[in-house]
XYZ file of C-alpha atoms in Angstrom:
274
model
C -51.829 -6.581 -41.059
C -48.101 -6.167 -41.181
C -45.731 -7.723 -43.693
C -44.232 -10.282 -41.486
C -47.849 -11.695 -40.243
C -48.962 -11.400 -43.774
C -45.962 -13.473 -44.758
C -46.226 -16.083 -41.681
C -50.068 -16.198 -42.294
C -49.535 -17.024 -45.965
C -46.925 -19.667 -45.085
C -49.407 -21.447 -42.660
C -52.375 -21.591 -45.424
C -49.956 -22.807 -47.606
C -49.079 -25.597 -45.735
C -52.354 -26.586 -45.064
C -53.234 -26.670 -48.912
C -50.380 -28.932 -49.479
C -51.980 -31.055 -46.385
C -55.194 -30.788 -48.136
C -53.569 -32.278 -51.214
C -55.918 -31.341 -53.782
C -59.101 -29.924 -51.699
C -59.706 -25.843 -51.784
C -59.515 -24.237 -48.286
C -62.686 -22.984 -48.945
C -64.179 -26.272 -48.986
C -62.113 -28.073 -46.056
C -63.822 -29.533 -43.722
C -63.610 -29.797 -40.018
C -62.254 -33.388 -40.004
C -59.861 -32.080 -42.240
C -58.196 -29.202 -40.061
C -58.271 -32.076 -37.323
C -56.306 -34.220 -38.927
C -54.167 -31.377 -39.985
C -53.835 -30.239 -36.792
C -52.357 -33.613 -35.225
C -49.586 -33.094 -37.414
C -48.506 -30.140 -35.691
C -47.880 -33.095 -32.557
C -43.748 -32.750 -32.788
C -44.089 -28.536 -32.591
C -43.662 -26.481 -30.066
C -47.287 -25.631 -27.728
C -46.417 -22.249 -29.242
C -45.964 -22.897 -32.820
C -49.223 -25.018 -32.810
C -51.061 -22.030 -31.200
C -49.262 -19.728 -33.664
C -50.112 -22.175 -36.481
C -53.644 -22.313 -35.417
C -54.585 -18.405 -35.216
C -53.512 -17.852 -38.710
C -55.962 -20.650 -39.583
C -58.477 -19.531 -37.582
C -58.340 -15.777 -38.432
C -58.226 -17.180 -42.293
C -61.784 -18.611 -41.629
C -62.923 -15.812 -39.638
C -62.278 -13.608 -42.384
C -63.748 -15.808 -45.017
C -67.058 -16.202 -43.061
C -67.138 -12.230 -42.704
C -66.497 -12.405 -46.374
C -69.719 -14.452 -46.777
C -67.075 -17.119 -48.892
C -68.220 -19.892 -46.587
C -71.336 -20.644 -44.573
C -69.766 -22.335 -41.974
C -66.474 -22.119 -40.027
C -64.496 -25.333 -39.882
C -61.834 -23.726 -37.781
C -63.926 -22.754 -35.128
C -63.422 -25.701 -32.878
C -59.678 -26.310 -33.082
C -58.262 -26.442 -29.690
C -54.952 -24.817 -28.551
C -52.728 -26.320 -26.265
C -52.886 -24.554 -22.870
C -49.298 -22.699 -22.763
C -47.169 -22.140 -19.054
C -46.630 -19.314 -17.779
C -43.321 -18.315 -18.888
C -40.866 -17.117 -16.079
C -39.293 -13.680 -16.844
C -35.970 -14.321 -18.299
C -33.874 -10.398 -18.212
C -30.416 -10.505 -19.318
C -27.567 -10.346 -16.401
C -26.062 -6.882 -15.487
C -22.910 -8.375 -15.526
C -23.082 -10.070 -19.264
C -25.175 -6.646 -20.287
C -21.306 -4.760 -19.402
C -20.159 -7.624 -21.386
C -21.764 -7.610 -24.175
C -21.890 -3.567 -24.532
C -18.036 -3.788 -24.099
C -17.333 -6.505 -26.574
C -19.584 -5.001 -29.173
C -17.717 -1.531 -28.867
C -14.549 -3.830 -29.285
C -15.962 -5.303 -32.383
C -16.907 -1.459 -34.048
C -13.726 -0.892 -33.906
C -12.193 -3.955 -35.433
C -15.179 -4.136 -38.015
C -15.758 -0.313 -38.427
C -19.708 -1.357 -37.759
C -21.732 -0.560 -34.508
C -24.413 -1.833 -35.475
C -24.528 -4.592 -33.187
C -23.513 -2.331 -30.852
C -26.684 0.079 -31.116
C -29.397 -2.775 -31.350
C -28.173 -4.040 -27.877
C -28.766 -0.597 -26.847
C -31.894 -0.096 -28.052
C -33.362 -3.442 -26.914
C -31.479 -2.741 -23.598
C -32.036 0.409 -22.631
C -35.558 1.370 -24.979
C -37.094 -1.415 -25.060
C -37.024 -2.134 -28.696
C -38.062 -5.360 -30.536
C -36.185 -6.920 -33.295
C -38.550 -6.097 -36.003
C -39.227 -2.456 -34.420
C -35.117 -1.861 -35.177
C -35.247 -3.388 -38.219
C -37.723 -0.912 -39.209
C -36.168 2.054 -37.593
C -36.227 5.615 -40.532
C -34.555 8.419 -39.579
C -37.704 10.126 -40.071
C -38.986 8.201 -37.025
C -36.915 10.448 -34.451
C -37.150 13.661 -33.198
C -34.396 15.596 -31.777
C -35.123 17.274 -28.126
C -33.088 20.158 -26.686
C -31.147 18.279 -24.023
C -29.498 16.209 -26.741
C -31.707 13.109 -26.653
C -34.798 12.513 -29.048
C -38.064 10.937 -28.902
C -38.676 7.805 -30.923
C -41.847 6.650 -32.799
C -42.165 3.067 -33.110
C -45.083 1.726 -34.977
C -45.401 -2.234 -32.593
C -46.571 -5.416 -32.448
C -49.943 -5.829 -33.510
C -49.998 -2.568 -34.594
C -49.803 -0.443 -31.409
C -48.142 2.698 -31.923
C -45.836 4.283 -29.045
C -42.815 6.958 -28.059
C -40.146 5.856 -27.016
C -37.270 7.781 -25.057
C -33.894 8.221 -26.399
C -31.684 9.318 -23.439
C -29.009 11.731 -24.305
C -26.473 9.718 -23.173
C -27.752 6.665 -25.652
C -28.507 8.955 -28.814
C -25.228 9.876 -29.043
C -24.436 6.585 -30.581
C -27.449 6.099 -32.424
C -26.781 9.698 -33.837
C -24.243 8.462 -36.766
C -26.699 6.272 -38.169
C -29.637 9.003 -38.311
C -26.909 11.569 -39.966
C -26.154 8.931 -42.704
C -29.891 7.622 -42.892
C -31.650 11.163 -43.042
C -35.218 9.845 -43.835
C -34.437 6.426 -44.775
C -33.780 3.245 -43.234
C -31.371 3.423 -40.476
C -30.114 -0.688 -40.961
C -30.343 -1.104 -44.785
C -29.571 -3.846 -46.537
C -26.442 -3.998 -49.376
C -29.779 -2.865 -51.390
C -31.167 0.133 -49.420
C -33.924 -1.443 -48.008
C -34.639 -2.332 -43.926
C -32.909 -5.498 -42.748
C -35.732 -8.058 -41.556
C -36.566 -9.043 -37.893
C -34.820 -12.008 -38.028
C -31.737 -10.608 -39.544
C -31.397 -8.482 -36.464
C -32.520 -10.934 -34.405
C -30.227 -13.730 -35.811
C -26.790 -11.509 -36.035
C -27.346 -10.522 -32.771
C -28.152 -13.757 -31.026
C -25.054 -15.315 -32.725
C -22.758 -12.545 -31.411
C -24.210 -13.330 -27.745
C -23.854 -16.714 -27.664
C -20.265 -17.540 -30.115
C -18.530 -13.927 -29.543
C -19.274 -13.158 -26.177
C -20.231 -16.701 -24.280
C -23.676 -16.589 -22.939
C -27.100 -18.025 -23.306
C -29.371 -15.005 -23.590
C -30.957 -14.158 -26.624
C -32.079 -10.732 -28.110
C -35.032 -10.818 -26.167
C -33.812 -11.293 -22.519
C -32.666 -7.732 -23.550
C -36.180 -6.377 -23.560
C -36.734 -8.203 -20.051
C -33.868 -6.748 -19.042
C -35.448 -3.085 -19.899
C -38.606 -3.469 -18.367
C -37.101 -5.237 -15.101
C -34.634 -2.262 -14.713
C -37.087 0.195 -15.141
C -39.105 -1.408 -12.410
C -36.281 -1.753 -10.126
C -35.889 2.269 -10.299
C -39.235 2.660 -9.182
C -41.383 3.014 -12.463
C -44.742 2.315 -12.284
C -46.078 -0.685 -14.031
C -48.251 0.743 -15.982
C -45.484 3.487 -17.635
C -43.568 0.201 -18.107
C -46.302 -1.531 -20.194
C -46.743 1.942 -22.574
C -42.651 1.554 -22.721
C -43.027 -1.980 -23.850
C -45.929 -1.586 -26.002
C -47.824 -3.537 -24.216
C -51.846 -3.972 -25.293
C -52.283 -6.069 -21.826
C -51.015 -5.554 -18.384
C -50.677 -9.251 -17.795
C -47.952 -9.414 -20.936
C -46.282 -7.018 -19.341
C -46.331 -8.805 -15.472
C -44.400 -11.292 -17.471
C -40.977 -9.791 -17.797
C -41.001 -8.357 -14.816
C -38.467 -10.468 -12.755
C -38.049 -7.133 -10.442
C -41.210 -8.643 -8.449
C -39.253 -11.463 -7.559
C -36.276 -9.634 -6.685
C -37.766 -6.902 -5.245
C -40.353 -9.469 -3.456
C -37.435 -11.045 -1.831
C -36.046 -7.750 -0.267
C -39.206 -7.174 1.182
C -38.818 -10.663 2.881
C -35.789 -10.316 3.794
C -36.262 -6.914 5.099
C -39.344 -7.849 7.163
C -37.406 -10.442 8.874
C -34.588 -8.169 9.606
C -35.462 -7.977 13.370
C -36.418 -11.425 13.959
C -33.869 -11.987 16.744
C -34.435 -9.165 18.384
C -37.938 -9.833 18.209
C -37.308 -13.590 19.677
C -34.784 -12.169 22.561
């Protein structure tokens, strides 16, 4: 289990001890994680269902454990979530963004900001894979790119492609970073997810004017990919993907390249009606 989950799991048992008010969560009962549950009513359908894994998983592991005889988790229901409509970042505010960033390394003397949108952009990166970028992590090829290994979500590792024409900007950071983290902290050590995350969302919404967050820039990978012709499944192993379906998500290309089929199939309708 990584850091983060171990963090957001711990936060979530800890809130249902304070809940609990006195009672072990050993000994909680299934009444108990009900009533805890309802509380959850003014959250998100995602939160709750976030909420109610960790618990879950807790009690899994604890039965395993043989620390309980019975599971009082087992039973808690999870709202059913919608299908969430893929939401890729604009072309036109991608140019945007790139070009005010660049602006922005040169006032600051940082490109930072500059290289995450890149990364999520054009690789496909998550916030909490950049934040835990090394230099040790890429290797150089001949034709001036690199390959990049990201250790993912849920612990699915992949390689990523650096193109030549990207790693020349992420190549300042890996000469300063040599094996070590290529964001670090004041301190030396990696930024966090949300850090990233947070600096960059800011910068799209208060310096540059639009509503897209960090992660519209990993849509915006995976539906430009597809729109070149990639095949879904070499999009899912960019992605990091463990399901297909996940990655069916983000893929507003079938839309857009949906409605060009239309549109082209009707082409000839008058001539077809003459």
């Amino acid at each position: 289990m990584r850091k983060p989950t171990m963090r957001d799991r711990r936060q979530v048992l800890n809130r249902v001890t304070r809940y609990l008010d006195g009672t072990p969560l050993l000994d909680a009962t299934a009444k108990q994680l009900d009533d805890w549950q309802l509380t959850l009513q003014e959250k998100s359908p995602q939160t709750v269902c976030t909420y109610t894994t960790h618990i879950q998983q807790f009690y899994v592991w604890a039965l395993d454990e043989q620390l309980i005889v019975n599971d009082p988790a087992r039973r808690l229901p999870k709202p059913k979530l919608r299908r969430r409509l893929p939401r890729p970042m604009d072309e036109d505010d991608m140019k945007r963004a790139l070009n005010a960033a660049r602006s922005l390394a040169i006032v600051t003397g940082s490109a930072r900001i500059f290289v995450w949108l890149l990364l999520a952009g054009y690789c496909g990166l998550r916030a909490g894979e950049i934040s835990r970028l090394k230099g040790s992590d890429f290797r150089r090829s001949e034709d001036g790119g690199a390959w990049l290994s990201v250790d993912g979500k849920g612990g699915y590792p992949r390689v990523v492609r650096v193109a030549p024409d990207l790693f020349v900007y992420v190549k300042p950071f890996l000469d300063k970073a040599r094996r070590g983290p290529l964001f670090p902290t004041e301190k030396g050590a990696a930024l966090s997810p949300n850090e990233v995350s947070k600096r960059t969302n800011a910068f799209l919404h208060d310096t540059v004017g639009i509503d897209d967050t960090f992660h519209s820039l990993r849509h915006r990978f995976a539906t430009s990919l597809a729109d070149l012709g990639a095949d879904i499944r070499d999009v899912q192993a960019a992605l990091g993907h463990a399901s297909l379906n996940t990655t069916s998500l983000y893929l507003a290309s079938n839309t857009r390249r949906g409605a060009a089929s239309v549109d082209a199939l009707a082409a000839d309708l008058d001539g077809d009606l003459r």
